[in-house]
mmCIF file of C-alpha atoms in Angstrom:
data_model
loop_
_atom_site.group_PDB
_atom_site.id
_atom_site.type_symbol
_atom_site.label_atom_id
_atom_site.label_comp_id
_atom_site.label_asym_id
_atom_site.label_seq_id
_atom_site.Cartn_x
_atom_site.Cartn_y
_atom_site.Cartn_z
ATOM 1 C CA MET Z 17 159.215 174.664 25.293
ATOM 2 C CA ASN Z 18 156.981 175.866 28.154
ATOM 3 C CA LEU Z 19 157.628 178.688 30.613
ATOM 4 C CA ALA Z 20 159.292 176.382 33.139
ATOM 5 C CA ASP Z 21 161.889 175.435 30.518
ATOM 6 C CA VAL Z 22 162.299 179.097 29.594
ATOM 7 C CA TRP Z 23 163.034 179.996 33.202
ATOM 8 C CA PHE Z 24 165.451 177.108 33.603
ATOM 9 C CA VAL Z 25 167.372 178.555 30.647
ATOM 10 C CA ALA Z 26 167.047 182.070 32.092
ATOM 11 C CA ILE Z 27 168.507 180.953 35.427
ATOM 12 C CA ALA Z 28 171.368 179.225 33.591
ATOM 13 C CA VAL Z 29 172.039 182.491 31.716
ATOM 14 C CA LEU Z 30 172.020 184.464 34.977
ATOM 15 C CA TRP Z 31 174.542 182.110 36.584
ATOM 16 C CA THR Z 32 176.650 182.275 33.434
ATOM 17 C CA GLY Z 33 176.643 186.071 33.539
ATOM 18 C CA TYR Z 34 177.556 186.012 37.210
ATOM 19 C CA PHE Z 35 180.499 183.663 36.740
ATOM 20 C CA PHE Z 36 181.702 185.548 33.661
ATOM 21 C CA LEU Z 37 181.691 188.945 35.400
ATOM 22 C CA GLU Z 38 182.411 188.024 39.003
ATOM 23 C CA GLY Z 39 184.958 185.459 37.864
ATOM 24 C CA PHE Z 40 187.528 188.058 36.846
ATOM 25 C CA ASP Z 41 186.644 190.058 39.980
ATOM 26 C CA PHE Z 42 187.574 187.054 42.098
ATOM 27 C CA GLY Z 43 190.687 186.521 40.013
ATOM 28 C CA VAL Z 44 191.877 190.097 40.506
ATOM 29 C CA GLY Z 45 191.272 189.840 44.249
ATOM 30 C CA MET Z 46 193.167 186.563 44.570
ATOM 31 C CA LEU Z 47 196.086 187.890 42.520
ATOM 32 C CA LEU Z 48 196.451 191.044 44.604
ATOM 33 C CA PRO Z 49 199.485 189.858 46.651
ATOM 34 C CA VAL Z 50 200.921 187.922 43.693
ATOM 35 C CA LEU Z 51 201.111 190.735 41.138
ATOM 36 C CA GLY Z 52 201.029 193.875 43.260
ATOM 37 C CA ARG Z 53 204.524 194.600 44.533
ATOM 38 C CA THR Z 54 203.737 198.099 45.875
ATOM 39 C CA ASP Z 55 200.761 199.925 47.355
ATOM 40 C CA ALA Z 56 200.343 201.832 44.113
ATOM 41 C CA GLU Z 57 200.256 198.639 42.046
ATOM 42 C CA ARG Z 58 197.738 196.983 44.358
ATOM 43 C CA GLY Z 59 195.673 200.165 44.254
ATOM 44 C CA ALA Z 60 195.763 200.063 40.464
ATOM 45 C CA MET Z 61 194.590 196.443 40.475
ATOM 46 C CA ILE Z 62 191.677 197.293 42.751
ATOM 47 C CA ASN Z 63 190.834 200.260 40.529
ATOM 48 C CA THR Z 64 190.367 197.956 37.521
ATOM 49 C CA ILE Z 65 187.269 196.476 39.191
ATOM 50 C CA GLY Z 66 186.446 199.224 41.701
ATOM 51 C CA GLY Z 67 183.624 200.655 39.616
ATOM 52 C CA VAL Z 68 181.964 197.391 38.582
ATOM 53 C CA TRP Z 69 182.397 194.670 41.228
ATOM 54 C CA ASP Z 70 179.203 195.485 43.118
ATOM 55 C CA GLY Z 71 177.189 195.611 39.894
ATOM 56 C CA ASN Z 72 178.524 192.176 38.984
ATOM 57 C CA GLU Z 73 177.117 190.748 42.214
ATOM 58 C CA VAL Z 74 173.621 191.822 41.154
ATOM 59 C CA TRP Z 75 173.632 188.806 38.820
ATOM 60 C CA LEU Z 76 173.904 186.523 41.864
ATOM 61 C CA VAL Z 77 171.009 188.230 43.626
ATOM 62 C CA VAL Z 78 168.830 187.994 40.525
ATOM 63 C CA ALA Z 79 169.779 184.346 39.920
ATOM 64 C CA ALA Z 80 168.827 183.406 43.485
ATOM 65 C CA GLY Z 81 165.623 185.467 43.318
ATOM 66 C CA ALA Z 82 164.605 183.946 39.990
ATOM 67 C CA THR Z 83 165.185 180.446 41.380
ATOM 68 C CA PHE Z 84 163.051 181.246 44.430
ATOM 69 C CA ALA Z 85 160.173 182.579 42.299
ATOM 70 C CA ALA Z 86 160.282 180.124 39.384
ATOM 71 C CA PHE Z 87 161.325 176.936 41.188
ATOM 72 C CA PRO Z 88 160.535 177.331 44.915
ATOM 73 C CA LEU Z 89 161.068 173.640 45.722
ATOM 74 C CA TRP Z 90 164.484 173.690 44.031
ATOM 75 C CA TYR Z 91 165.411 176.837 45.964
ATOM 76 C CA ALA Z 92 164.233 175.445 49.312
ATOM 77 C CA THR Z 93 165.924 172.069 48.916
ATOM 78 C CA MET Z 94 169.181 173.415 47.500
ATOM 79 C CA PHE Z 95 169.678 176.206 50.019
ATOM 80 C CA SER Z 96 168.658 174.092 53.018
ATOM 81 C CA SER Z 97 170.823 171.131 51.969
ATOM 82 C CA LEU Z 98 173.858 173.287 51.166
ATOM 83 C CA TYR Z 99 173.324 176.013 53.744
ATOM 84 C CA VAL Z 100 176.842 175.730 55.215
ATOM 85 C CA PRO Z 101 178.765 176.514 51.987
ATOM 86 C CA PHE Z 102 176.185 179.133 51.012
ATOM 87 C CA LEU Z 103 176.567 180.802 54.425
ATOM 88 C CA VAL Z 104 180.368 180.761 54.141
ATOM 89 C CA ILE Z 105 180.139 182.264 50.636
ATOM 90 C CA LEU Z 106 177.787 184.978 51.892
ATOM 91 C CA VAL Z 107 180.096 185.917 54.770
ATOM 92 C CA ALA Z 108 183.088 185.981 52.408
ATOM 93 C CA LEU Z 109 181.256 188.255 49.965
ATOM 94 C CA ILE Z 110 180.300 190.614 52.793
ATOM 95 C CA VAL Z 111 183.893 190.764 54.045
ATOM 96 C CA ARG Z 112 185.080 191.319 50.484
ATOM 97 C CA GLY Z 113 182.674 194.209 49.946
ATOM 98 C CA VAL Z 114 183.737 195.881 53.192
ATOM 99 C CA ALA Z 115 187.403 195.419 52.238
ATOM 100 C CA PHE Z 116 186.857 197.223 48.935
ATOM 101 C CA GLU Z 117 185.424 200.227 50.757
ATOM 102 C CA PHE Z 118 187.772 200.322 53.769
ATOM 103 C CA ARG Z 119 191.131 199.583 52.142
ATOM 104 C CA GLY Z 120 191.643 203.182 51.072
ATOM 105 C CA LYS Z 121 190.252 204.777 54.256
ATOM 106 C CA GLY Z 122 193.379 204.458 56.399
ATOM 107 C CA GLU Z 123 196.839 205.957 56.071
ATOM 108 C CA THR Z 124 198.954 203.228 57.672
ATOM 109 C CA GLN Z 125 200.522 200.284 55.881
ATOM 110 C CA ARG Z 126 199.118 197.860 58.458
ATOM 111 C CA TRP Z 127 195.576 199.105 57.816
ATOM 112 C CA ARG Z 128 195.869 198.647 54.054
ATOM 113 C CA THR Z 129 197.568 195.249 54.343
ATOM 114 C CA THR Z 130 194.847 193.953 56.679
ATOM 115 C CA TRP Z 131 192.038 194.887 54.309
ATOM 116 C CA GLU Z 132 193.959 193.609 51.307
ATOM 117 C CA MET Z 133 194.299 190.181 52.961
ATOM 118 C CA LEU Z 134 190.586 190.173 53.750
ATOM 119 C CA LEU Z 135 189.918 191.060 50.118
ATOM 120 C CA VAL Z 136 192.089 188.136 49.012
ATOM 121 C CA GLY Z 137 190.280 185.752 51.373
ATOM 122 C CA GLY Z 138 186.878 187.131 50.393
ATOM 123 C CA SER Z 139 187.721 186.360 46.765
ATOM 124 C CA LEU Z 140 189.414 182.981 47.302
ATOM 125 C CA VAL Z 141 186.687 181.352 49.396
ATOM 126 C CA PRO Z 142 183.791 181.912 46.946
ATOM 127 C CA ALA Z 143 186.031 181.084 43.982
ATOM 128 C CA VAL Z 144 186.569 177.602 45.419
ATOM 129 C CA LEU Z 145 183.162 176.999 47.011
ATOM 130 C CA TRP Z 146 181.124 177.881 43.926
ATOM 131 C CA GLY Z 147 182.824 175.026 42.107
ATOM 132 C CA VAL Z 148 182.268 172.682 45.055
ATOM 133 C CA VAL Z 149 178.576 173.642 45.230
ATOM 134 C CA PHE Z 150 177.889 173.188 41.528
ATOM 135 C CA GLY Z 151 179.941 170.000 41.422
ATOM 136 C CA THR Z 152 177.733 168.690 44.228
ATOM 137 C CA ILE Z 153 174.526 169.784 42.480
ATOM 138 C CA VAL Z 154 175.454 168.060 39.221
ATOM 139 C CA ARG Z 155 176.482 164.868 41.007
ATOM 140 C CA GLY Z 156 173.316 164.976 43.115
ATOM 141 C CA LEU Z 157 172.306 164.748 46.769
ATOM 142 C CA PRO Z 158 170.644 161.940 48.769
ATOM 143 C CA LEU Z 159 167.039 163.126 48.416
ATOM 144 C CA ASP Z 160 164.190 160.913 49.533
ATOM 145 C CA SER Z 161 160.714 160.572 48.010
ATOM 146 C CA GLU Z 162 159.613 163.835 49.669
ATOM 147 C CA HIS Z 163 162.760 165.636 48.410
ATOM 148 C CA HIS Z 164 164.251 165.843 51.893
ATOM 149 C CA HIS Z 165 168.027 165.752 52.178
ATOM 150 C CA ARG Z 166 169.160 162.575 53.954
ATOM 151 C CA GLY Z 167 172.868 163.307 54.101
ATOM 152 C CA GLY Z 168 175.385 165.629 55.702
ATOM 153 C CA LEU Z 169 178.428 167.769 55.015
ATOM 154 C CA GLY Z 170 180.199 164.691 53.681
ATOM 155 C CA ASP Z 171 178.152 165.076 50.495
ATOM 156 C CA LEU Z 172 180.249 168.164 49.737
ATOM 157 C CA LEU Z 173 183.560 166.398 50.153
ATOM 158 C CA THR Z 174 183.311 164.074 47.175
ATOM 159 C CA THR Z 175 186.220 164.022 44.767
ATOM 160 C CA HIS Z 176 183.990 165.302 41.953
ATOM 161 C CA ALA Z 177 182.928 168.337 43.997
ATOM 162 C CA LEU Z 178 186.491 169.106 45.077
ATOM 163 C CA VAL Z 179 187.703 168.935 41.475
ATOM 164 C CA GLY Z 180 184.864 171.347 40.657
ATOM 165 C CA GLY Z 181 186.319 173.727 43.253
ATOM 166 C CA LEU Z 182 189.719 173.432 41.608
ATOM 167 C CA VAL Z 183 188.124 174.249 38.236
ATOM 168 C CA THR Z 184 186.540 177.492 39.400
ATOM 169 C CA LEU Z 185 189.671 178.467 41.346
ATOM 170 C CA THR Z 186 192.045 178.079 38.398
ATOM 171 C CA LEU Z 187 189.591 179.380 35.792
ATOM 172 C CA PHE Z 188 188.837 182.541 37.768
ATOM 173 C CA LEU Z 189 192.553 183.103 38.372
ATOM 174 C CA LEU Z 190 193.214 182.837 34.630
ATOM 175 C CA HIS Z 191 190.204 185.027 33.803
ATOM 176 C CA GLY Z 192 191.414 187.644 36.291
ATOM 177 C CA ALA Z 193 195.004 187.567 35.026
ATOM 178 C CA LEU Z 194 193.904 188.158 31.439
ATOM 179 C CA PHE Z 195 191.543 190.903 32.585
ATOM 180 C CA LEU Z 196 194.458 192.605 34.345
ATOM 181 C CA ARG Z 197 196.573 192.235 31.237
ATOM 182 C CA LEU Z 198 193.797 193.983 29.324
ATOM 183 C CA ARG Z 199 193.222 196.768 31.862
ATOM 184 C CA THR Z 200 196.697 197.571 33.204
ATOM 185 C CA ALA Z 201 199.973 198.833 31.743
ATOM 186 C CA ASP Z 202 203.726 198.638 32.202
ATOM 187 C CA GLU Z 203 205.256 196.072 34.573
ATOM 188 C CA LEU Z 204 201.918 195.092 36.093
ATOM 189 C CA GLN Z 205 200.664 194.075 32.667
ATOM 190 C CA VAL Z 206 203.819 192.014 32.046
ATOM 191 C CA ARG Z 207 203.382 190.157 35.338
ATOM 192 C CA ALA Z 208 199.732 189.458 34.535
ATOM 193 C CA ARG Z 209 200.765 187.918 31.216
ATOM 194 C CA ARG Z 210 203.403 185.733 32.875
ATOM 195 C CA THR Z 211 200.971 184.613 35.558
ATOM 196 C CA ALA Z 212 198.357 183.662 32.968
ATOM 197 C CA THR Z 213 200.987 181.596 31.161
ATOM 198 C CA TRP Z 214 201.530 179.221 34.092
ATOM 199 C CA ILE Z 215 197.909 179.176 35.291
ATOM 200 C CA ALA Z 216 196.540 178.139 31.865
ATOM 201 C CA PRO Z 217 197.885 174.541 31.813
ATOM 202 C CA LEU Z 218 196.644 173.928 35.371
ATOM 203 C CA THR Z 219 193.219 175.203 34.337
ATOM 204 C CA LEU Z 220 193.223 172.996 31.246
ATOM 205 C CA LEU Z 221 194.042 169.922 33.323
ATOM 206 C CA ALA Z 222 191.382 170.642 35.961
ATOM 207 C CA ILE Z 223 188.637 171.360 33.414
ATOM 208 C CA THR Z 224 189.504 168.312 31.319
ATOM 209 C CA VAL Z 225 189.234 165.990 34.322
ATOM 210 C CA PHE Z 226 186.035 167.610 35.611
ATOM 211 C CA LEU Z 227 184.210 167.685 32.277
ATOM 212 C CA ALA Z 228 185.235 164.116 31.437
ATOM 213 C CA TRP Z 229 183.965 162.952 34.831
ATOM 214 C CA THR Z 230 180.708 164.892 34.443
ATOM 215 C CA GLN Z 231 180.270 163.515 30.929
ATOM 216 C CA ALA Z 232 180.674 159.956 32.207
ATOM 217 C CA GLN Z 233 178.047 160.546 34.909
ATOM 218 C CA ARG Z 234 175.354 162.602 33.194
ATOM 219 C CA GLY Z 235 176.647 163.491 29.748
ATOM 220 C CA THR Z 236 174.831 163.773 26.436
ATOM 221 C CA THR Z 237 175.966 164.517 22.905
ATOM 222 C CA ALA Z 238 175.288 168.230 23.488
ATOM 223 C CA THR Z 239 177.401 168.347 26.670
ATOM 224 C CA ALA Z 240 180.232 166.513 24.914
ATOM 225 C CA VAL Z 241 180.250 169.063 22.085
ATOM 226 C CA ILE Z 242 180.074 172.098 24.369
ATOM 227 C CA GLY Z 243 182.682 170.628 26.706
ATOM 228 C CA ALA Z 244 185.026 170.146 23.753
ATOM 229 C CA LEU Z 245 184.425 173.766 22.731
ATOM 230 C CA ALA Z 246 185.331 174.850 26.267
ATOM 231 C CA LEU Z 247 188.672 173.052 26.008
ATOM 232 C CA LEU Z 248 189.363 174.504 22.564
ATOM 233 C CA ALA Z 249 188.542 178.016 23.825
ATOM 234 C CA LEU Z 250 190.898 177.522 26.760
ATOM 235 C CA ILE Z 251 193.705 176.408 24.446
ATOM 236 C CA GLY Z 252 192.955 179.474 22.317
ATOM 237 C CA ALA Z 253 193.193 181.785 25.341
ATOM 238 C CA TRP Z 254 196.498 180.173 26.308
ATOM 239 C CA SER Z 255 197.868 180.721 22.798
ATOM 240 C CA LEU Z 256 196.584 184.289 22.531
ATOM 241 C CA ASN Z 257 198.244 185.165 25.831
ATOM 242 C CA ARG Z 258 201.574 184.745 24.042
ATOM 243 C CA THR Z 259 200.632 187.538 21.630
ATOM 244 C CA ARG Z 260 199.607 191.158 22.098
ATOM 245 C CA ARG Z 261 195.913 190.324 21.663
ATOM 246 C CA ALA Z 262 194.915 190.723 25.302
ATOM 247 C CA GLY Z 263 191.284 191.464 24.507
ATOM 248 C CA ALA Z 264 190.893 188.315 22.426
ATOM 249 C CA GLY Z 265 192.516 186.210 25.145
ATOM 250 C CA PHE Z 266 190.123 187.588 27.759
ATOM 251 C CA ALA Z 267 187.165 186.930 25.437
ATOM 252 C CA PHE Z 268 188.280 183.318 25.049
ATOM 253 C CA THR Z 269 188.421 182.724 28.818
ATOM 254 C CA GLY Z 270 184.968 184.272 28.976
ATOM 255 C CA ALA Z 271 183.886 181.714 26.375
ATOM 256 C CA VAL Z 272 185.313 178.974 28.593
ATOM 257 C CA VAL Z 273 183.226 180.216 31.532
ATOM 258 C CA VAL Z 274 180.110 180.249 29.344
ATOM 259 C CA ALA Z 275 180.766 176.782 27.903
ATOM 260 C CA VAL Z 276 181.547 175.134 31.246
ATOM 261 C CA THR Z 277 178.441 176.618 32.887
ATOM 262 C CA ALA Z 278 176.298 175.584 29.922
ATOM 263 C CA THR Z 279 177.693 172.056 30.165
ATOM 264 C CA LEU Z 280 176.713 171.841 33.840
ATOM 265 C CA PHE Z 281 173.142 172.994 33.280
ATOM 266 C CA LEU Z 282 172.684 170.785 30.222
ATOM 267 C CA SER Z 283 173.988 167.848 32.250
ATOM 268 C CA LEU Z 284 171.300 168.533 34.834
ATOM 269 C CA TYR Z 285 168.273 169.003 32.544
ATOM 270 C CA PRO Z 286 165.480 168.023 32.990
ATOM 271 C CA ALA Z 287 166.571 167.602 36.606
ATOM 272 C CA VAL Z 288 167.449 170.643 38.682
ATOM 273 C CA LEU Z 289 168.733 168.641 41.665
ATOM 274 C CA PRO Z 290 169.294 164.907 41.120
ATOM 275 C CA SER Z 291 168.776 162.328 43.855
ATOM 276 C CA THR Z 292 171.579 159.846 44.481
ATOM 277 C CA ILE Z 293 169.115 157.522 46.238
ATOM 278 C CA ASP Z 294 166.751 156.954 43.320
ATOM 279 C CA PRO Z 295 166.342 158.884 40.029
ATOM 280 C CA ALA Z 296 162.590 158.777 40.652
ATOM 281 C CA TYR Z 297 163.182 161.203 43.536
ATOM 282 C CA ASP Z 298 164.930 163.802 41.351
ATOM 283 C CA LEU Z 299 163.815 167.398 41.566
ATOM 284 C CA THR Z 300 163.005 168.331 37.980
ATOM 285 C CA VAL Z 301 161.884 171.331 35.970
ATOM 286 C CA ARG Z 302 158.361 169.880 36.119
ATOM 287 C CA ASN Z 303 157.912 169.017 39.797
ATOM 288 C CA ALA Z 304 159.887 171.964 41.220
ATOM 289 C CA ARG Z 305 158.251 174.700 39.160
ATOM 290 C CA SER Z 306 155.990 177.493 40.332
ATOM 291 C CA THR Z 307 152.476 178.084 39.008
ATOM 292 C CA ASP Z 308 151.813 179.197 35.432
ATOM 293 C CA TYR Z 309 150.433 182.513 36.684
ATOM 294 C CA THR Z 310 153.658 183.254 38.591
ATOM 295 C CA LEU Z 311 155.823 182.357 35.608
ATOM 296 C CA VAL Z 312 153.777 184.576 33.297
ATOM 297 C CA ILE Z 313 154.157 187.573 35.636
ATOM 298 C CA MET Z 314 157.883 186.915 35.947
ATOM 299 C CA THR Z 315 158.239 186.727 32.175
ATOM 300 C CA TRP Z 316 156.546 190.085 31.650
ATOM 301 C CA ALA Z 317 158.617 191.716 34.420
ATOM 302 C CA ALA Z 318 161.857 190.315 32.961
ATOM 303 C CA GLY Z 319 160.935 191.490 29.485
ATOM 304 C CA ILE Z 320 160.448 195.050 30.749
ATOM 305 C CA PHE Z 321 163.287 195.468 33.242
ATOM 306 C CA LEU Z 322 166.052 193.199 31.932
ATOM 307 C CA PRO Z 323 166.958 195.431 28.942
ATOM 308 C CA ILE Z 324 167.179 198.439 31.275
ATOM 309 C CA VAL Z 325 169.530 196.626 33.670
ATOM 310 C CA LEU Z 326 171.710 195.331 30.836
ATOM 311 C CA ALA Z 327 171.939 198.784 29.253
ATOM 312 C CA TYR Z 328 172.944 200.342 32.568
ATOM 313 C CA GLN Z 329 175.631 197.739 33.231
ATOM 314 C CA ALA Z 330 176.996 198.087 29.699
ATOM 315 C CA TRP Z 331 177.191 201.858 30.214
ATOM 316 C CA THR Z 332 179.041 201.294 33.516
ATOM 317 C CA TYR Z 333 181.683 199.177 31.811
ATOM 318 C CA TRP Z 334 182.064 201.773 29.076
ATOM 319 C CA VAL Z 335 182.630 204.506 31.670
ATOM 320 C CA PHE Z 336 185.349 202.503 33.448
ATOM 321 C CA ALA Z 337 186.935 201.096 30.300
ATOM 322 C CA ARG Z 338 190.251 202.951 30.344
ATOM 323 C CA ARG Z 339 193.548 201.171 31.005
ATOM 324 C CA ILE Z 340 194.880 201.708 34.545
ATOM 325 C CA GLY Z 341 198.500 202.784 34.962
ATOM 326 C CA MET Z 342 200.697 203.916 37.832
ATOM 327 C CA GLY Z 343 200.532 207.596 36.948
ATOM 328 C CA GLY Z 344 198.874 209.658 39.635
ATOM 329 C CA MET Z 345 198.243 206.676 41.939
ATOM 330 C CA SER Z 346 198.614 207.299 45.639
ATOM 331 C CA ALA Z 347 199.621 204.614 48.084
ATOM 332 C CA GLY Z 348 196.189 204.341 49.607
ATOM 333 C CA SER Z 349 194.216 204.609 46.432
ATOM 334 C CA GLY Z 350 191.517 202.013 46.145
ATOM 335 C CA GLN Z 351 188.592 203.679 44.434
ATOM 336 C CA ALA Z 352 187.967 203.689 40.715
ATOM 337 C CA GLU Z 353 187.626 206.948 38.832
ATOM 338 C CA ALA Z 354 185.706 207.600 35.679
ATOM 339 C CA PRO Z 355 187.761 208.485 32.598
ATOM 340 C CA ARG Z 356 188.097 212.164 31.718
#
């Protein structure tokens, strides 16, 4: 395995970390009007992710930056071909970040409701579009011999890509519901458990269809095995939700996120962006890579700074690890507090 392969794996790990962490963030945001019956309950839901959501988005920034540095041709072709969904995702993430900060700044119900709806929308849009984008990438784009995109927005509206959007939507909702069951108490926790119960079969159906379709198009023995493990983990999360083992259920949905993302990247390799015109025009790990010198520098930098970043994020989650209840919550509360 050369450094280009190492960085392909590293980018897959970064996307996996992003979907694992930001997935439950999106789920909590989307479930805000579903589970939160009062201002205090919605404030409690926001507090469960208030101290970590922005740190979770760092994984996206690093994944994009690593792609730009390690595979510049992949970065240029992917972001130029799919600039519309990427732009919409970016705007939604900006709106979502502003909503987190502004929701608790006003005293009126209208003010809080407005920012809560923007938070819901800022979570829903990326949750769907990330699945559409990765479904499109795995299926491929009409790239010519010079790796120029010869298509349009219609390439995003394939059935495979839309099913991919349904996968990320339902999976992130389930991941968020189980996270809320783990982090909240009382009636809010009960509602989270009930919500996870009816979301789980929808998620299972969507993932089964998507993985079977992907397997038929670009599957290998490895993707078949990992895809099967994803389905088993999802069934396990569904079963554990019926018990008091909230932490185990959340861990199992995390395993589903990891397995599904791994299946997508393994389905791609050695391509990074397939061509639907001719497989000879595929962007691959070999022809999209940066120079050896660049990859060596990146490897040293990652080896030095990655452990520091991981340690800091782990410490952040430890600080904000307490269960959130209704006690002491004000109507406009929307900022997380460290445990005392």
